Amino acid sequence: MVNTKSTDVFSSIVDSAEKRFCRYGLKKTTMTEIARDIGLSKASLYYYFPNKEELFKEVVKEVYRTLLNEFEGLLSSSVPAEDLLHGYLEKRLIYFREFVHLSALSLESINSLKPVYARLFENFRKKEIRLVGEILAKGIAAQDFQNLDVAYFSDLFIAIFQGLRHNVIVKKDTVNITETEYSLLRKQYESAFNMFMKGIKK
């Protein structure tokens, strides 16, 4: 059977949904609005995605794929491991600000949303841990870092900064990030990163 689905239409739907989800969140976004944004009938939209949950999952996958792919290509480069870790955190902080609604849902999914969301976010958390582990291994091979337990410290690294991001969201009634909060979070990132590096560098 020939697949008649258009890649261009698929991409347009995901792009439109990403804008809606990031601005209004999952609950306040409707399939009708997404279809209208790109001049597509609701029936055509459902041809590509049977429900809002499947579309949301694709948006999350695309966001995280983009983030991780930007750094995986640098692992074989001459960029020092410490700079890679710092650059990853910088990019992760920017993504947090741009996709704060997705981050909030990640936090909520742990306790209250469908298990499929919890699995989705946990899957990407594991990918982040794997990426950080590869960076740490690179630093060890270059003798910049101590001969540490990569699995333990990569998990710890992700947990520290995930905790800092969640600390911003959990205190708020509405999901937005003020300049003051963002500046404080950036400062906390730098402090935590410096302490982490002090503990693992030779």
XYZ file of C-alpha atoms in Angstrom:
202
model
C 0.000 0.000 0.000
C 1.355 3.399 -0.981
C 1.869 5.877 1.849
C 0.119 9.052 0.710
C 1.036 11.110 3.741
C 3.042 14.213 2.880
C 6.283 14.860 4.753
C 5.795 18.609 4.311
C 2.302 18.520 5.796
C 3.519 16.320 8.642
C 6.305 18.797 9.448
C 3.919 21.761 9.245
C 1.554 20.091 11.695
C 4.357 19.365 14.172
C 5.726 22.923 13.874
C 2.281 24.434 14.436
C 1.582 22.136 17.364
C 4.950 22.947 18.925
C 4.122 26.664 18.914
C 0.719 26.027 20.455
C 1.921 23.594 23.101
C 4.823 25.824 24.115
C 2.642 28.900 24.407
C -0.536 27.472 25.906
C 0.354 24.010 27.169
C -1.215 20.671 26.317
C -4.569 21.088 28.047
C -5.400 24.487 26.530
C -4.450 23.545 22.984
C -7.029 22.006 20.641
C -6.647 20.074 17.424
C -9.008 22.564 15.767
C -6.630 25.435 16.539
C -3.626 23.542 15.204
C -5.452 22.674 11.982
C -6.624 26.258 11.538
C -3.107 27.635 12.007
C -1.892 25.854 8.880
C -5.093 25.957 6.845
C -5.798 22.260 7.208
C -9.153 20.631 7.777
C -9.630 18.875 11.086
C -10.277 15.621 9.224
C -6.950 15.967 7.413
C -5.180 16.600 10.701
C -6.638 13.414 12.181
C -5.397 11.534 9.125
C -1.856 12.303 10.283
C -2.425 12.131 14.040
C -5.359 10.187 15.534
C -5.440 12.349 18.678
C -3.794 15.242 20.467
C -1.726 12.954 22.667
C 0.024 11.341 19.692
C 0.744 14.764 18.219
C 2.125 15.987 21.530
C 4.397 12.962 21.753
C 5.806 13.749 18.308
C 6.461 17.367 19.320
C 8.326 16.274 22.451
C 10.378 13.777 20.442
C 11.325 16.438 17.906
C 12.336 18.958 20.574
C 14.578 16.491 22.371
C 15.989 15.027 19.156
C 17.133 18.488 18.112
C 18.727 19.175 21.488
C 20.605 15.886 21.704
C 21.690 15.790 18.061
C 23.432 19.136 18.423
C 25.827 17.635 20.947
C 26.252 14.065 19.797
C 28.194 15.298 16.788
C 30.684 17.082 19.047
C 31.684 13.968 20.982
C 34.281 13.033 18.375
C 35.600 16.593 18.100
C 38.555 18.164 19.894
C 36.294 20.213 22.179
C 37.349 19.525 25.829
C 34.863 17.551 27.913
C 34.412 20.376 30.417
C 33.424 22.761 27.615
C 31.027 20.172 26.210
C 29.312 19.780 29.582
C 29.041 23.526 30.038
C 27.772 24.020 26.488
C 25.190 21.306 26.976
C 23.902 22.983 30.121
C 23.729 26.338 28.366
C 21.686 24.875 25.538
C 19.514 22.915 27.995
C 18.743 26.106 29.895
C 17.698 27.879 26.711
C 15.473 24.939 25.777
C 13.912 25.011 29.229
C 12.941 28.639 28.756
C 11.572 28.119 25.245
C 9.721 24.904 26.055
C 8.737 25.547 29.645
C 5.258 24.095 29.115
C 6.824 20.812 28.036
C 9.105 20.888 31.062
C 6.151 21.502 33.353
C 4.350 18.542 31.853
C 7.454 16.446 32.400
C 7.218 17.237 36.104
C 3.468 16.627 36.262
C 3.683 13.367 34.358
C 5.594 11.750 37.202
C 2.541 11.770 39.431
C -0.656 12.633 37.627
C -0.683 12.214 33.854
C -0.921 9.205 31.623
C 1.879 6.648 32.042
C 2.749 7.074 28.375
C 3.930 10.627 29.098
C 5.960 9.532 32.076
C 7.639 6.875 29.914
C 8.267 9.390 27.156
C 10.049 11.877 29.404
C 11.916 9.145 31.248
C 13.181 7.821 27.923
C 14.679 11.188 27.041
C 16.099 11.572 30.519
C 17.965 8.304 29.959
C 19.267 9.626 26.645
C 20.534 12.755 28.381
C 22.282 10.610 30.988
C 23.872 8.530 28.231
C 25.109 11.668 26.452
C 26.592 13.111 29.651
C 28.179 9.728 30.359
C 29.915 9.806 26.988
C 31.211 13.304 27.705
C 32.499 12.229 31.119
C 34.199 9.209 29.549
C 35.861 11.550 27.068
C 37.189 13.669 29.938
C 38.515 10.594 31.720
C 40.252 9.373 28.553
C 41.890 12.780 28.156
C 42.954 12.608 31.822
C 41.073 15.817 32.589
C 38.714 14.055 34.991
C 39.303 11.568 37.759
C 38.705 7.881 37.073
C 35.134 8.128 38.340
C 32.012 5.981 38.152
C 30.539 7.284 34.872
C 27.054 5.813 35.392
C 26.734 7.318 38.862
C 28.068 10.773 38.017
C 26.165 11.146 34.745
C 22.923 10.344 36.578
C 23.891 12.769 39.345
C 24.690 15.520 36.817
C 21.297 15.276 35.140
C 19.467 15.016 38.482
C 21.090 18.186 39.829
C 20.079 20.399 36.933
C 16.704 18.783 36.426
C 16.039 19.534 40.088
C 16.978 23.186 39.665
C 14.619 23.550 36.691
C 11.752 21.824 38.459
C 12.265 24.021 41.497
C 11.289 27.007 39.347
C 8.093 25.385 38.063
C 6.806 23.785 41.257
C 6.531 27.133 43.051
C 4.362 28.749 40.360
C 0.636 28.807 39.662
C 1.179 29.762 36.024
C 3.848 28.415 33.728
C 6.049 31.283 32.658
C 9.582 32.324 33.433
C 10.341 35.903 34.406
C 13.689 37.533 33.677
C 14.464 37.526 37.399
C 13.745 33.804 37.720
C 15.731 33.006 34.599
C 18.724 35.027 35.800
C 18.621 33.311 39.187
C 18.367 29.885 37.543
C 21.354 30.685 35.325
C 23.344 31.737 38.388
C 22.374 28.499 40.165
C 23.421 26.546 37.090
C 26.851 28.147 37.123
C 27.340 27.568 40.853
C 26.238 23.928 40.636
C 28.390 23.329 37.548
C 31.484 24.777 39.203
C 30.960 22.626 42.300
C 30.416 19.530 40.179
C 33.540 20.152 38.125
C 35.607 20.783 41.247
C 34.616 17.339 42.470
C 35.593 15.423 39.328
C 38.568 17.250 37.841
C 42.105 16.060 38.485
